[in-house]
Amino acid sequence: QVQLVESGGGLAKPGGSLRLSCVFWGRDFSDYVISWHRQAAGKEREQVAIISAGSSTNYADSVKGRFTISRDNAKTTTYLQMNSLKPEDTAVYYCKANSYRDFAVDYWGEGTLVTVSS
């Protein structure tokens, strides 16, 4: 069974930075696409970044140029480097894993809260 645990959330000031981590275990990490999503209070969950096993990436327009997703296959960990944070980045951030063998199945972590406020 795949398990994901996020960490690194907290309070940041506008213009500041945070780095989120998502540790994966339970299956072969190289078989999985990993994505980061966020959900702000009262809003629907949205995908912000995704990274393939080969480290191809894609970003939501709202974070492009500010956020960077990366993965370390040896540590089975995915990162989300968030720079130039804005108050509208405040949300619970979740990582999700999907296997290339069965992309319809989603594995989610429990999330980590990011608050951007002065």
mmCIF file of C-alpha atoms in Angstrom:
data_model
loop_
_atom_site.group_PDB
_atom_site.id
_atom_site.type_symbol
_atom_site.label_atom_id
_atom_site.label_comp_id
_atom_site.label_asym_id
_atom_site.label_seq_id
_atom_site.Cartn_x
_atom_site.Cartn_y
_atom_site.Cartn_z
ATOM 1 C CA GLN A 1 0.000 0.000 0.000
ATOM 2 C CA VAL A 2 1.303 3.433 -0.945
ATOM 3 C CA GLN A 3 1.742 5.951 1.859
ATOM 4 C CA LEU A 4 2.587 9.632 1.533
ATOM 5 C CA VAL A 5 3.556 12.045 4.284
ATOM 6 C CA GLU A 6 3.927 15.781 3.705
ATOM 7 C CA SER A 7 5.951 18.174 5.830
ATOM 8 C CA GLY A 8 7.425 21.648 5.681
ATOM 9 C CA GLY A 9 4.336 23.776 5.964
ATOM 10 C CA GLY A 10 4.097 26.734 8.295
ATOM 11 C CA LEU A 11 3.842 30.488 8.397
ATOM 12 C CA ALA A 12 5.656 32.621 5.847
ATOM 13 C CA LYS A 13 5.562 36.328 5.066
ATOM 14 C CA PRO A 14 4.593 37.620 1.654
ATOM 15 C CA GLY A 15 7.631 37.358 -0.584
ATOM 16 C CA GLY A 16 9.070 34.596 1.551
ATOM 17 C CA SER A 17 9.844 30.963 0.798
ATOM 18 C CA LEU A 18 8.988 27.504 2.058
ATOM 19 C CA ARG A 19 9.975 24.035 0.906
ATOM 20 C CA LEU A 20 7.481 21.214 1.222
ATOM 21 C CA SER A 21 8.502 17.569 1.259
ATOM 22 C CA CYS A 22 6.470 14.474 0.458
ATOM 23 C CA VAL A 23 7.934 11.127 1.480
ATOM 24 C CA PHE A 24 6.643 8.095 -0.439
ATOM 25 C CA TRP A 25 6.840 4.455 0.560
ATOM 26 C CA GLY A 26 5.176 1.155 -0.021
ATOM 27 C CA ARG A 27 5.805 0.596 -3.745
ATOM 28 C CA ASP A 28 8.414 1.337 -6.405
ATOM 29 C CA PHE A 29 8.684 5.126 -6.444
ATOM 30 C CA SER A 30 9.869 5.139 -10.049
ATOM 31 C CA ASP A 31 6.491 3.755 -11.174
ATOM 32 C CA TYR A 32 4.637 6.829 -9.908
ATOM 33 C CA VAL A 33 3.788 10.308 -11.072
ATOM 34 C CA ILE A 34 3.678 12.724 -8.133
ATOM 35 C CA SER A 35 1.657 15.905 -7.989
ATOM 36 C CA TRP A 36 1.109 18.674 -5.483
ATOM 37 C CA HIS A 37 -2.350 20.074 -4.900
ATOM 38 C CA ARG A 38 -3.737 22.716 -2.609
ATOM 39 C CA GLN A 39 -7.070 23.572 -1.093
ATOM 40 C CA ALA A 40 -7.826 26.961 0.354
ATOM 41 C CA ALA A 41 -10.674 27.482 2.795
ATOM 42 C CA GLY A 42 -13.985 27.427 0.973
ATOM 43 C CA LYS A 43 -12.424 26.531 -2.367
ATOM 44 C CA GLU A 44 -11.990 23.393 -4.410
ATOM 45 C CA ARG A 45 -8.730 21.496 -4.424
ATOM 46 C CA GLU A 46 -6.489 22.450 -7.332
ATOM 47 C CA GLN A 47 -3.355 20.922 -8.819
ATOM 48 C CA VAL A 48 -0.338 23.217 -8.672
ATOM 49 C CA ALA A 49 2.504 21.067 -9.998
ATOM 50 C CA ILE A 50 3.224 17.605 -11.326
ATOM 51 C CA ILE A 51 6.389 15.627 -11.991
ATOM 52 C CA SER A 52 6.834 12.424 -13.967
ATOM 53 C CA ALA A 53 9.165 9.580 -13.129
ATOM 54 C CA GLY A 54 11.577 11.070 -15.625
ATOM 55 C CA SER A 55 11.266 14.488 -13.941
ATOM 56 C CA SER A 56 9.218 16.214 -16.612
ATOM 57 C CA THR A 57 7.230 18.942 -14.907
ATOM 58 C CA ASN A 58 4.159 21.074 -15.384
ATOM 59 C CA TYR A 59 2.723 23.933 -13.321
ATOM 60 C CA ALA A 60 -0.496 25.803 -12.824
ATOM 61 C CA ASP A 61 -0.350 29.304 -14.253
ATOM 62 C CA SER A 62 -0.853 30.769 -10.782
ATOM 63 C CA VAL A 63 2.477 29.368 -9.529
ATOM 64 C CA LYS A 64 4.574 29.240 -12.698
ATOM 65 C CA GLY A 65 7.922 30.944 -12.178
ATOM 66 C CA ARG A 66 7.549 30.887 -8.380
ATOM 67 C CA PHE A 67 7.195 27.198 -7.465
ATOM 68 C CA THR A 68 9.517 24.350 -8.426
ATOM 69 C CA ILE A 69 8.694 20.678 -8.114
ATOM 70 C CA SER A 70 11.486 18.115 -7.942
ATOM 71 C CA ARG A 71 12.006 14.525 -6.889
ATOM 72 C CA ASP A 72 14.839 12.528 -5.380
ATOM 73 C CA ASN A 73 14.325 8.915 -6.401
ATOM 74 C CA ALA A 74 16.988 7.643 -4.001
ATOM 75 C CA LYS A 75 15.126 9.229 -1.066
ATOM 76 C CA THR A 76 11.649 8.524 -2.540
ATOM 77 C CA THR A 77 10.829 12.128 -1.774
ATOM 78 C CA THR A 78 9.205 14.873 -3.794
ATOM 79 C CA TYR A 79 9.729 18.545 -3.034
ATOM 80 C CA LEU A 80 7.837 21.732 -3.723
ATOM 81 C CA GLN A 81 10.024 24.809 -3.444
ATOM 82 C CA MET A 82 7.780 27.826 -3.056
ATOM 83 C CA ASN A 83 9.272 31.280 -3.544
ATOM 84 C CA SER A 84 7.770 34.760 -3.739
ATOM 85 C CA LEU A 85 4.837 33.568 -1.679
ATOM 86 C CA LYS A 86 1.585 35.495 -1.775
ATOM 87 C CA PRO A 87 -1.313 35.545 0.691
ATOM 88 C CA GLU A 88 -3.406 33.742 -1.923
ATOM 89 C CA ASP A 89 -1.002 30.781 -1.668
ATOM 90 C CA THR A 90 -2.435 30.103 1.784
ATOM 91 C CA ALA A 91 -3.917 26.599 1.719
ATOM 92 C CA VAL A 92 -3.481 23.027 2.825
ATOM 93 C CA TYR A 93 -1.017 21.406 0.435
ATOM 94 C CA TYR A 94 -1.336 17.740 -0.461
ATOM 95 C CA CYS A 95 0.804 15.404 -2.499
ATOM 96 C CA LYS A 96 -0.736 12.701 -4.650
ATOM 97 C CA ALA A 97 0.719 9.617 -6.304
ATOM 98 C CA ASN A 98 -0.564 7.830 -9.384
ATOM 99 C CA SER A 99 0.926 4.682 -10.804
ATOM 100 C CA TYR A 100 1.640 4.391 -14.506
ATOM 101 C CA ARG A 101 0.085 0.909 -14.274
ATOM 102 C CA ASP A 102 -3.266 2.183 -12.927
ATOM 103 C CA PHE A 103 -3.545 5.935 -13.187
ATOM 104 C CA ALA A 104 -7.167 5.925 -12.031
ATOM 105 C CA VAL A 105 -6.132 5.154 -8.454
ATOM 106 C CA ASP A 106 -5.138 8.179 -6.356
ATOM 107 C CA TYR A 107 -3.014 7.987 -3.237
ATOM 108 C CA TRP A 108 -3.102 11.106 -1.084
ATOM 109 C CA GLY A 109 -1.159 12.372 1.843
ATOM 110 C CA GLU A 110 -2.891 14.086 4.737
ATOM 111 C CA GLY A 111 -1.649 17.548 3.870
ATOM 112 C CA THR A 112 0.416 20.312 5.386
ATOM 113 C CA LEU A 113 -0.842 23.821 6.077
ATOM 114 C CA VAL A 114 0.855 26.819 4.483
ATOM 115 C CA THR A 115 -0.111 30.260 5.727
ATOM 116 C CA VAL A 116 1.213 33.391 4.041
ATOM 117 C CA SER A 117 0.600 36.465 6.124
ATOM 118 C CA SER A 118 2.421 39.527 7.369
#
